Short mmCIF file of C-alpha atoms in Angstrom, two decimals:
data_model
loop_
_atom_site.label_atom_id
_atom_site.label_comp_id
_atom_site.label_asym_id
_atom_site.label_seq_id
_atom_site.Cartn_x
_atom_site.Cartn_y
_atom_site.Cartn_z
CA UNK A 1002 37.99 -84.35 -16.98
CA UNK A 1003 34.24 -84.70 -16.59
CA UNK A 1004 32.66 -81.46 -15.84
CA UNK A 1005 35.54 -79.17 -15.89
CA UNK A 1006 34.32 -77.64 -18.77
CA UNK A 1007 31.52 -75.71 -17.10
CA UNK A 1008 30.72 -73.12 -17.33
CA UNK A 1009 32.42 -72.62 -20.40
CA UNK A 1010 31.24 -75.46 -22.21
CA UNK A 1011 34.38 -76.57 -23.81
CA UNK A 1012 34.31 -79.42 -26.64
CA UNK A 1013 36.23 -82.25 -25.97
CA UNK A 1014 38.65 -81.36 -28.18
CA UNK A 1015 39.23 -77.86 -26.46
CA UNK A 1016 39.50 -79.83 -22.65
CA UNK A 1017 42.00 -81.85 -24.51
CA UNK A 1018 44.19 -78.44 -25.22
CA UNK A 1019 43.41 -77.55 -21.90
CA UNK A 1020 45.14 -80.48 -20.52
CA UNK A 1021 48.03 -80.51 -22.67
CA UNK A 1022 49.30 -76.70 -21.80
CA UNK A 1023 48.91 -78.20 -18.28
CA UNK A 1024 50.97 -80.88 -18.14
CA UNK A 1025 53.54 -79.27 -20.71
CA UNK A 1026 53.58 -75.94 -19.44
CA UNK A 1027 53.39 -74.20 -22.35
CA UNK A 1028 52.76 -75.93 -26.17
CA UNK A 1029 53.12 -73.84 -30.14
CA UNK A 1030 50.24 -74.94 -32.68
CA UNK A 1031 52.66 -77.55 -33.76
CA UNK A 1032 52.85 -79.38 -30.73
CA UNK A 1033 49.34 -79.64 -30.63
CA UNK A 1034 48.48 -80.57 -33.85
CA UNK A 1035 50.94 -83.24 -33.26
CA UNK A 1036 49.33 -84.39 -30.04
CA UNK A 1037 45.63 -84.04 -30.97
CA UNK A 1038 45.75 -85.69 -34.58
CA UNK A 1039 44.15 -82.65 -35.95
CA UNK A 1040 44.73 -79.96 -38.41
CA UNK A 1041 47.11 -77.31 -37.63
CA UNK A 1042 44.25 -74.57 -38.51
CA UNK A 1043 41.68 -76.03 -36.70
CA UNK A 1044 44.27 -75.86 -33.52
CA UNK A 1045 44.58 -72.29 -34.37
CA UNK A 1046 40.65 -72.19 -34.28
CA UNK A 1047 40.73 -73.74 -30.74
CA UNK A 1048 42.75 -71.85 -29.50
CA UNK A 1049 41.84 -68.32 -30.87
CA UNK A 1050 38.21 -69.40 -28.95
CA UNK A 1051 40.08 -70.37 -25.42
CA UNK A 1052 41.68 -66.89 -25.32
CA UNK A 1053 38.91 -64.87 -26.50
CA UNK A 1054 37.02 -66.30 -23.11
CA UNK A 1055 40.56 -65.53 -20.99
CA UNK A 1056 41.84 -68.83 -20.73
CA UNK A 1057 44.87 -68.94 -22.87
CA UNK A 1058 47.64 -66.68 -23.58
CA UNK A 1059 50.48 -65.96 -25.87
CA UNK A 1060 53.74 -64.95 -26.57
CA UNK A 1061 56.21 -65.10 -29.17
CA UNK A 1062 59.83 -67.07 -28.54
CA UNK A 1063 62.69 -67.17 -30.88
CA UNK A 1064 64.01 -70.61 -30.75
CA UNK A 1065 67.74 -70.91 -32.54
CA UNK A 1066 67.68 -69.70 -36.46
CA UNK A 1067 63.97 -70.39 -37.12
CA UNK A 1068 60.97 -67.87 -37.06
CA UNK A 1069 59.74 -67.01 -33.93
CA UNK A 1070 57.04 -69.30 -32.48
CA UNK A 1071 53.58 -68.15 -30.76
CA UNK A 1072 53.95 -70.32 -27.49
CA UNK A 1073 50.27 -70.96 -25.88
CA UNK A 1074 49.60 -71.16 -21.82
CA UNK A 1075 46.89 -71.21 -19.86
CA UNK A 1076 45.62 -68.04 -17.83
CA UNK A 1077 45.96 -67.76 -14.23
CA UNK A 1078 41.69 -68.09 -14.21
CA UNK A 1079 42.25 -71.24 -16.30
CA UNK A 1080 44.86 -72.41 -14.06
CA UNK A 1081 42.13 -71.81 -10.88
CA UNK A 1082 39.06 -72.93 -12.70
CA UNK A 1083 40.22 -76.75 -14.18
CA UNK A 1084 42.70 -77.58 -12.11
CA UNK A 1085 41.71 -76.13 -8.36
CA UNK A 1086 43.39 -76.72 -5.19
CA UNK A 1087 42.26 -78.01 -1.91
CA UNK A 1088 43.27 -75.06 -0.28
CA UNK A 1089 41.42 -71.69 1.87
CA UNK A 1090 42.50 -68.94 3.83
CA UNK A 1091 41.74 -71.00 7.24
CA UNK A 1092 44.09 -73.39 6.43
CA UNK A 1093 46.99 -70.95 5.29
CA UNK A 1094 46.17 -69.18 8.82
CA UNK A 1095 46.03 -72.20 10.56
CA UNK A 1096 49.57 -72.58 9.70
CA UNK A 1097 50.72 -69.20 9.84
CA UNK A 1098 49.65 -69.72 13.71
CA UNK A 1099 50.88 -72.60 14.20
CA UNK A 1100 54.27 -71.51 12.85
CA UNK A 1101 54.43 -68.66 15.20
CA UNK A 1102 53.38 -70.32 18.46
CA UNK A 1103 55.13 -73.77 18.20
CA UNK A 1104 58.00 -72.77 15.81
CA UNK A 1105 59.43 -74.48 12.00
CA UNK A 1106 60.72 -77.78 13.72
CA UNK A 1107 56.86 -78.47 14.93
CA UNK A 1108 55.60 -77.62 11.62
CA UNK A 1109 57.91 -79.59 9.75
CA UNK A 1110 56.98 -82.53 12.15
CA UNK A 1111 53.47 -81.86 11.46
CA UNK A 1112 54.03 -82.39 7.58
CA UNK A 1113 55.99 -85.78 8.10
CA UNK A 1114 52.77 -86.97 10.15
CA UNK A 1115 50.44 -86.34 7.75
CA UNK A 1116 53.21 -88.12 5.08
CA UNK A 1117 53.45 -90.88 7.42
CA UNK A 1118 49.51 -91.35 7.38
CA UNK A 1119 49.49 -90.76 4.05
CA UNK A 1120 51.87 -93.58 3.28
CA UNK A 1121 50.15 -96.03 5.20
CA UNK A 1122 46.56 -95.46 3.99
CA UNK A 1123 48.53 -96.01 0.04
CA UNK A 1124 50.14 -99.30 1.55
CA UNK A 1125 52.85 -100.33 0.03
CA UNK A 1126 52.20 -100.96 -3.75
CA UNK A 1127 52.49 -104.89 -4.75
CA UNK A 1128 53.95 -106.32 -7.83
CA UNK A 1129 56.54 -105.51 -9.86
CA UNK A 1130 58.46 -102.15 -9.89
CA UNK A 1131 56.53 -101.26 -13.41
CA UNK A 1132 53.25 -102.41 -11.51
CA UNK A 1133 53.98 -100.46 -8.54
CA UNK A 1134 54.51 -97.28 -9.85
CA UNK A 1135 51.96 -97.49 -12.53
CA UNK A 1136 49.53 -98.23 -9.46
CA UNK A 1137 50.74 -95.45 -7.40
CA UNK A 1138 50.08 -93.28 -10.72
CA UNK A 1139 46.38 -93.85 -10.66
CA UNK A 1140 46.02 -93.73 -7.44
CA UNK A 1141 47.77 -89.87 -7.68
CA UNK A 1142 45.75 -88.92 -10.88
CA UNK A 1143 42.66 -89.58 -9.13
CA UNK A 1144 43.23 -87.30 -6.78
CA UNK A 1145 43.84 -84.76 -8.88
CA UNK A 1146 47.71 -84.53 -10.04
CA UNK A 1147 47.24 -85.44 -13.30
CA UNK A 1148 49.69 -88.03 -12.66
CA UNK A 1149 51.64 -89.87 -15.30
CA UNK A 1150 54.64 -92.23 -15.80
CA UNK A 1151 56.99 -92.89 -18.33
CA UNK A 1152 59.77 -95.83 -17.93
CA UNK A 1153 63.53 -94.85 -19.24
CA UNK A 1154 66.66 -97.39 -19.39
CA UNK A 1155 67.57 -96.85 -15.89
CA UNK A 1156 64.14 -96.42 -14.03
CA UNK A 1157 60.63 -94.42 -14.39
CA UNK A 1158 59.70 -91.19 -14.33
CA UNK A 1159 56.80 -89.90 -12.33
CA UNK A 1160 54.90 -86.86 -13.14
CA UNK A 1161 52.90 -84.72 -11.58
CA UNK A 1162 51.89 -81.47 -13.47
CA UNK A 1163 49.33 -80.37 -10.98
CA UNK A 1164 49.34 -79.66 -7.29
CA UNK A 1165 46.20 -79.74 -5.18
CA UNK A 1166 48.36 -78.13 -2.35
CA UNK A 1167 50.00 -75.85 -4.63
CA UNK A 1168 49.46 -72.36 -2.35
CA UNK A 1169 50.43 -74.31 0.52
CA UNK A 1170 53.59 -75.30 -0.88
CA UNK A 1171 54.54 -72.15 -1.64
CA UNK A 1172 54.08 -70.67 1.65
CA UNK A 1173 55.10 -73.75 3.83
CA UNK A 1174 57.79 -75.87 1.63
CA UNK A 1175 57.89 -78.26 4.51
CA UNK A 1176 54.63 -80.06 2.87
CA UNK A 1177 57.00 -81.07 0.15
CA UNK A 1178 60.01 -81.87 2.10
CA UNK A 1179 59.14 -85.74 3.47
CA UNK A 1180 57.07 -86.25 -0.19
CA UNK A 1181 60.14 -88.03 -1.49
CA UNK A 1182 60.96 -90.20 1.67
CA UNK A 1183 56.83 -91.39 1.31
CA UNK A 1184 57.07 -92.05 -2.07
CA UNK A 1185 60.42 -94.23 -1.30
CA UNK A 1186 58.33 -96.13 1.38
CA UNK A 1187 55.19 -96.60 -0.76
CA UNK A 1188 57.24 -98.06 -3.80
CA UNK A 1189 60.27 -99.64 -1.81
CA UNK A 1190 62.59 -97.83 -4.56
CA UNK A 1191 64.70 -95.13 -4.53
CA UNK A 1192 63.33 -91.89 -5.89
CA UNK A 1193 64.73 -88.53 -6.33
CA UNK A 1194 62.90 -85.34 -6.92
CA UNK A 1195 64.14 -83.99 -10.90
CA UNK A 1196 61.67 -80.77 -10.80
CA UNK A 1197 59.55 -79.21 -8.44
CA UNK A 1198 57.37 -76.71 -9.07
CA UNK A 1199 57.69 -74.87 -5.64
CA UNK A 1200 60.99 -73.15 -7.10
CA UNK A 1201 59.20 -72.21 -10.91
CA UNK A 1202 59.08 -75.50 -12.90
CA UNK A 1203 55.93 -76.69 -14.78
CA UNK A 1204 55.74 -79.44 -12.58
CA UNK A 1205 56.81 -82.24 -9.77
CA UNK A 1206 58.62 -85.09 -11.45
CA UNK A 1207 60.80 -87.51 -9.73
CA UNK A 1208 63.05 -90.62 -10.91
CA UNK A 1209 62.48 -93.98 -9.53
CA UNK A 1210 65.55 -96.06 -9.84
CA UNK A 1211 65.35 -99.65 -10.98
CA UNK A 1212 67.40 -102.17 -8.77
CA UNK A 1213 71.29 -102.26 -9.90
CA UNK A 1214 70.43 -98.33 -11.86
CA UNK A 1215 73.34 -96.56 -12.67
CA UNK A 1216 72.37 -93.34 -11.37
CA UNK A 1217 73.36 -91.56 -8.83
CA UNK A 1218 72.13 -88.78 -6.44
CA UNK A 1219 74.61 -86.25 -8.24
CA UNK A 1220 73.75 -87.64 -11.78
CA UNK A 1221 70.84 -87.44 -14.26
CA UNK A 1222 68.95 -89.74 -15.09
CA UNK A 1223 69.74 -91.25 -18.90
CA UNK A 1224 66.29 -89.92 -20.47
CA UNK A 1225 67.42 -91.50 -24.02
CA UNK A 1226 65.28 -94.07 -24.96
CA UNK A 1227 61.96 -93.08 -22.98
CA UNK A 1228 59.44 -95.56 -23.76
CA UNK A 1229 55.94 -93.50 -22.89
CA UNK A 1230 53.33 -96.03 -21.04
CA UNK A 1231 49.86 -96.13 -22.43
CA UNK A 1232 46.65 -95.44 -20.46
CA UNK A 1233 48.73 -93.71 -17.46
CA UNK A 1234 46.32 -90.96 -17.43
CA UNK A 1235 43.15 -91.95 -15.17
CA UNK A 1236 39.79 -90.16 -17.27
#
Protein backbone atom coordinates (compact mmCIF):
# COMPACT_ATOMS: atom_id res chain seq x y z
CA UNK A 1 0.00 0.00 0.00
CA UNK A 2 2.83 2.38 -0.80
CA UNK A 3 1.61 5.83 -1.16
CA UNK A 4 -1.98 5.46 -0.46
CA UNK A 5 -1.63 7.26 2.50
CA UNK A 6 -1.26 10.68 0.89
CA UNK A 7 -2.41 13.08 1.46
CA UNK A 8 -3.40 12.10 4.73
CA UNK A 9 -0.30 10.81 5.92
CA UNK A 10 -1.47 7.74 7.62
CA UNK A 11 1.03 5.61 9.93
CA UNK A 12 1.47 2.28 9.00
CA UNK A 13 -0.46 1.12 11.55
CA UNK A 14 -3.56 3.30 10.48
CA UNK A 15 -3.12 1.89 6.46
CA UNK A 16 -3.18 -1.38 8.19
CA UNK A 17 -6.92 -0.51 9.66
CA UNK A 18 -7.58 0.84 6.46
CA UNK A 19 -7.06 -2.39 4.80
CA UNK A 20 -8.71 -4.54 7.19
CA UNK A 21 -12.35 -2.66 7.08
CA UNK A 22 -11.69 -3.29 3.34
CA UNK A 23 -11.36 -6.64 2.97
CA UNK A 24 -13.81 -7.40 6.01
CA UNK A 25 -16.34 -4.99 5.30
CA UNK A 26 -16.86 -3.75 8.42
CA UNK A 27 -14.54 -4.74 11.83
CA UNK A 28 -15.49 -3.68 16.11
CA UNK A 29 -12.22 -2.59 18.14
CA UNK A 30 -11.97 -6.20 19.01
CA UNK A 31 -11.42 -7.49 15.75
CA UNK A 32 -8.77 -5.22 15.27
CA UNK A 33 -6.94 -5.45 18.20
CA UNK A 34 -6.98 -9.04 17.43
CA UNK A 35 -5.64 -8.58 13.92
CA UNK A 36 -3.08 -5.80 14.54
CA UNK A 37 -1.39 -7.24 17.83
CA UNK A 38 -2.07 -4.02 19.50
CA UNK A 39 -3.86 -2.62 22.42
CA UNK A 40 -7.49 -2.35 22.31
CA UNK A 41 -7.16 1.56 23.35
CA UNK A 42 -4.67 2.41 21.08
CA UNK A 43 -7.21 0.88 18.24
CA UNK A 44 -9.70 3.17 19.68
CA UNK A 45 -7.00 5.98 19.22
CA UNK A 46 -6.65 5.00 15.50
CA UNK A 47 -9.60 4.99 14.79
CA UNK A 48 -11.10 8.09 16.62
CA UNK A 49 -8.13 9.95 14.20
CA UNK A 50 -9.45 8.12 10.77
CA UNK A 51 -12.97 9.49 11.39
CA UNK A 52 -12.16 12.81 12.60
CA UNK A 53 -10.46 13.28 8.86
CA UNK A 54 -13.89 11.46 7.25
CA UNK A 55 -12.60 8.22 6.58
CA UNK A 56 -14.29 5.92 8.96
CA UNK A 57 -17.66 5.58 10.29
CA UNK A 58 -19.75 4.00 12.93
CA UNK A 59 -22.62 2.41 14.10
CA UNK A 60 -23.80 0.45 16.87
CA UNK A 61 -25.15 -3.44 16.28
CA UNK A 62 -26.68 -5.63 18.85
CA UNK A 63 -25.31 -9.00 18.28
CA UNK A 64 -27.42 -11.91 20.36
CA UNK A 65 -27.48 -11.19 24.40
CA UNK A 66 -24.26 -9.13 24.57
CA UNK A 67 -23.86 -5.23 24.63
CA UNK A 68 -24.14 -3.60 21.57
CA UNK A 69 -20.93 -3.29 19.52
CA UNK A 70 -19.57 0.03 17.68
CA UNK A 71 -18.95 -1.62 14.15
CA UNK A 72 -16.20 0.57 12.12
CA UNK A 73 -16.33 1.10 8.02
CA UNK A 74 -14.73 3.04 5.83
CA UNK A 75 -16.36 6.30 4.23
CA UNK A 76 -17.44 6.43 0.77
CA UNK A 77 -14.19 9.18 0.29
CA UNK A 78 -12.06 6.43 1.88
CA UNK A 79 -13.53 3.89 -0.26
CA UNK A 80 -12.58 6.38 -3.54
CA UNK A 81 -9.31 7.62 -2.24
CA UNK A 82 -7.27 4.01 -1.29
CA UNK A 83 -8.84 1.79 -3.22
CA UNK A 84 -9.80 3.70 -6.77
CA UNK A 85 -11.18 2.26 -9.81
CA UNK A 86 -10.10 2.29 -13.35
CA UNK A 87 -13.12 3.78 -14.37
CA UNK A 88 -14.49 7.59 -16.11
CA UNK A 89 -17.49 8.89 -17.49
CA UNK A 90 -16.17 8.12 -21.25
CA UNK A 91 -16.06 4.74 -20.61
CA UNK A 92 -19.57 4.40 -18.82
CA UNK A 93 -20.84 6.41 -22.07
CA UNK A 94 -19.00 4.44 -24.28
CA UNK A 95 -21.10 1.65 -23.16
CA UNK A 96 -24.24 3.27 -22.64
CA UNK A 97 -23.83 3.84 -26.63
CA UNK A 98 -22.84 0.94 -27.45
CA UNK A 99 -25.75 -0.71 -25.61
CA UNK A 100 -28.22 1.33 -27.45
CA UNK A 101 -26.94 1.04 -31.02
CA UNK A 102 -25.79 -2.65 -31.16
CA UNK A 103 -28.07 -4.06 -28.37
CA UNK A 104 -27.23 -6.47 -24.77
CA UNK A 105 -26.21 -9.65 -26.86
CA UNK A 106 -23.23 -7.39 -28.54
CA UNK A 107 -22.30 -6.06 -25.28
CA UNK A 108 -22.27 -9.18 -23.53
CA UNK A 109 -20.04 -10.51 -26.45
CA UNK A 110 -17.88 -7.61 -26.01
CA UNK A 111 -17.20 -8.58 -22.24
CA UNK A 112 -16.39 -12.34 -23.11
CA UNK A 113 -13.67 -10.85 -25.63
CA UNK A 114 -12.00 -8.89 -23.39
CA UNK A 115 -12.28 -12.23 -20.79
CA UNK A 116 -11.00 -14.25 -23.51
CA UNK A 117 -7.87 -11.85 -23.93
CA UNK A 118 -7.65 -11.57 -20.57
CA UNK A 119 -7.28 -15.28 -20.04
CA UNK A 120 -4.75 -15.74 -22.49
CA UNK A 121 -2.36 -12.90 -21.55
CA UNK A 122 -2.66 -14.86 -17.58
CA UNK A 123 -1.85 -18.26 -19.44
CA UNK A 124 -2.79 -20.95 -17.85
CA UNK A 125 -1.21 -21.14 -14.30
CA UNK A 126 1.44 -24.20 -13.93
CA UNK A 127 1.94 -26.39 -11.00
CA UNK A 128 -0.09 -27.72 -8.62
CA UNK A 129 -3.73 -26.66 -7.86
CA UNK A 130 -2.32 -24.85 -4.45
CA UNK A 131 0.44 -23.29 -6.82
CA UNK A 132 -1.94 -22.26 -9.34
CA UNK A 133 -4.25 -20.42 -7.49
CA UNK A 134 -1.80 -18.93 -5.14
CA UNK A 135 -0.13 -17.60 -8.51
CA UNK A 136 -3.26 -16.36 -9.97
CA UNK A 137 -3.66 -14.52 -6.42
CA UNK A 138 -0.65 -12.34 -6.93
CA UNK A 139 -1.07 -11.84 -10.11
CA UNK A 140 -4.89 -10.31 -9.07
CA UNK A 141 -3.52 -8.38 -5.98
CA UNK A 142 -1.19 -6.61 -8.10
CA UNK A 143 -3.58 -5.26 -9.98
CA UNK A 144 -5.35 -3.97 -7.45
CA UNK A 145 -8.05 -6.57 -5.90
CA UNK A 146 -6.50 -7.05 -2.88
CA UNK A 147 -6.60 -10.58 -3.70
CA UNK A 148 -6.25 -13.39 -1.21
CA UNK A 149 -6.68 -17.19 -0.81
CA UNK A 150 -7.44 -19.42 1.79
CA UNK A 151 -7.49 -23.45 1.19
CA UNK A 152 -10.58 -25.43 3.00
CA UNK A 153 -11.05 -29.45 3.04
CA UNK A 154 -12.71 -29.52 -0.22
CA UNK A 155 -10.90 -26.73 -2.32
CA UNK A 156 -9.70 -22.86 -1.97
CA UNK A 157 -11.25 -19.91 -1.60
CA UNK A 158 -10.44 -16.86 -3.64
CA UNK A 159 -11.00 -13.40 -2.53
CA UNK A 160 -11.32 -10.40 -3.91
CA UNK A 161 -12.47 -7.47 -1.63
CA UNK A 162 -11.86 -4.77 -4.14
CA UNK A 163 -13.01 -4.09 -7.64
CA UNK A 164 -11.12 -1.85 -10.04
CA UNK A 165 -14.26 -2.07 -12.35
CA UNK A 166 -16.57 -1.69 -9.58
CA UNK A 167 -18.96 1.29 -11.30
CA UNK A 168 -18.86 -0.64 -14.34
CA UNK A 169 -20.17 -3.61 -12.82
CA UNK A 170 -22.85 -2.06 -11.47
CA UNK A 171 -24.13 -0.53 -14.50
CA UNK A 172 -23.16 -3.33 -17.05
CA UNK A 173 -23.22 -6.83 -14.97
CA UNK A 174 -22.20 -8.47 -18.17
CA UNK A 175 -18.36 -7.56 -17.18
CA UNK A 176 -18.85 -10.07 -14.44
CA UNK A 177 -20.81 -12.65 -16.19
CA UNK A 178 -17.81 -14.74 -18.25
CA UNK A 179 -15.32 -13.84 -14.94
CA UNK A 180 -16.06 -17.32 -13.65
CA UNK A 181 -15.74 -19.29 -17.03
CA UNK A 182 -11.94 -17.28 -17.27
CA UNK A 183 -11.04 -18.09 -14.03
CA UNK A 184 -12.07 -21.94 -14.82
CA UNK A 185 -9.79 -21.71 -17.96
CA UNK A 186 -6.85 -19.96 -16.24
CA UNK A 187 -6.75 -22.58 -13.30
CA UNK A 188 -8.20 -25.73 -15.21
CA UNK A 189 -10.57 -26.19 -11.99
CA UNK A 190 -13.92 -25.72 -11.38
CA UNK A 191 -14.89 -22.52 -9.64
CA UNK A 192 -18.09 -21.12 -8.54
CA UNK A 193 -18.85 -17.58 -7.61
CA UNK A 194 -19.93 -17.69 -3.37
CA UNK A 195 -20.38 -13.66 -3.18
CA UNK A 196 -20.36 -10.95 -5.46
CA UNK A 197 -20.40 -7.67 -4.64
CA UNK A 198 -22.51 -6.40 -7.68
CA UNK A 199 -25.76 -7.54 -5.64
CA UNK A 200 -24.43 -5.82 -1.92
CA UNK A 201 -21.74 -8.19 -0.52
CA UNK A 202 -18.35 -6.93 0.83
CA UNK A 203 -16.75 -8.66 -1.79
CA UNK A 204 -16.11 -11.26 -4.91
CA UNK A 205 -15.16 -14.64 -3.54
CA UNK A 206 -15.37 -17.81 -5.41
CA UNK A 207 -14.64 -21.66 -4.54
CA UNK A 208 -12.20 -23.60 -6.49
CA UNK A 209 -12.91 -27.25 -6.23
CA UNK A 210 -10.12 -29.73 -5.72
CA UNK A 211 -10.27 -32.84 -8.10
CA UNK A 212 -12.76 -35.69 -6.62
CA UNK A 213 -14.46 -32.37 -4.14
CA UNK A 214 -17.58 -33.17 -2.78
CA UNK A 215 -19.32 -30.14 -3.62
CA UNK A 216 -21.71 -29.42 -5.74
CA UNK A 217 -23.16 -26.45 -7.75
CA UNK A 218 -26.31 -26.47 -5.33
CA UNK A 219 -24.11 -27.04 -2.16
CA UNK A 220 -21.72 -24.99 0.02
CA UNK A 221 -18.66 -25.36 0.28
CA UNK A 222 -17.50 -27.17 3.86
CA UNK A 223 -15.67 -23.89 5.27
CA UNK A 224 -14.76 -25.99 8.61
CA UNK A 225 -11.32 -26.38 8.91
CA UNK A 226 -9.99 -23.26 6.80
CA UNK A 227 -6.37 -23.32 6.93
CA UNK A 228 -5.45 -19.36 6.07
CA UNK A 229 -2.21 -19.25 3.59
CA UNK A 230 0.58 -16.97 4.60
CA UNK A 231 2.03 -14.14 2.46
CA UNK A 232 -1.18 -14.21 0.00
CA UNK A 233 -1.34 -10.57 0.19
CA UNK A 234 1.17 -8.95 -2.50
CA UNK A 235 2.72 -5.43 -0.48
Amino acid sequence: MANLGQPFNLSPTRLAIVRLLKEWGKGTVKQLSEALGISRIAVHQHLSWLKSMGLVESEVERQGRGRPSEVFTLTESAQEHFFPRRYDLLALTVLDEVASQFGEEFLLQLFRRYRERLAKQLGRRKGSLRERVKSLADFLAEEGYLARWEETRDGFILSLPNCPIAQIAKRFQQACTSEVEMLRKVLGAPVTRECHQVVGDSCCRYFIAKPGSRKTENRRPDFSGTRKSKGVLRR
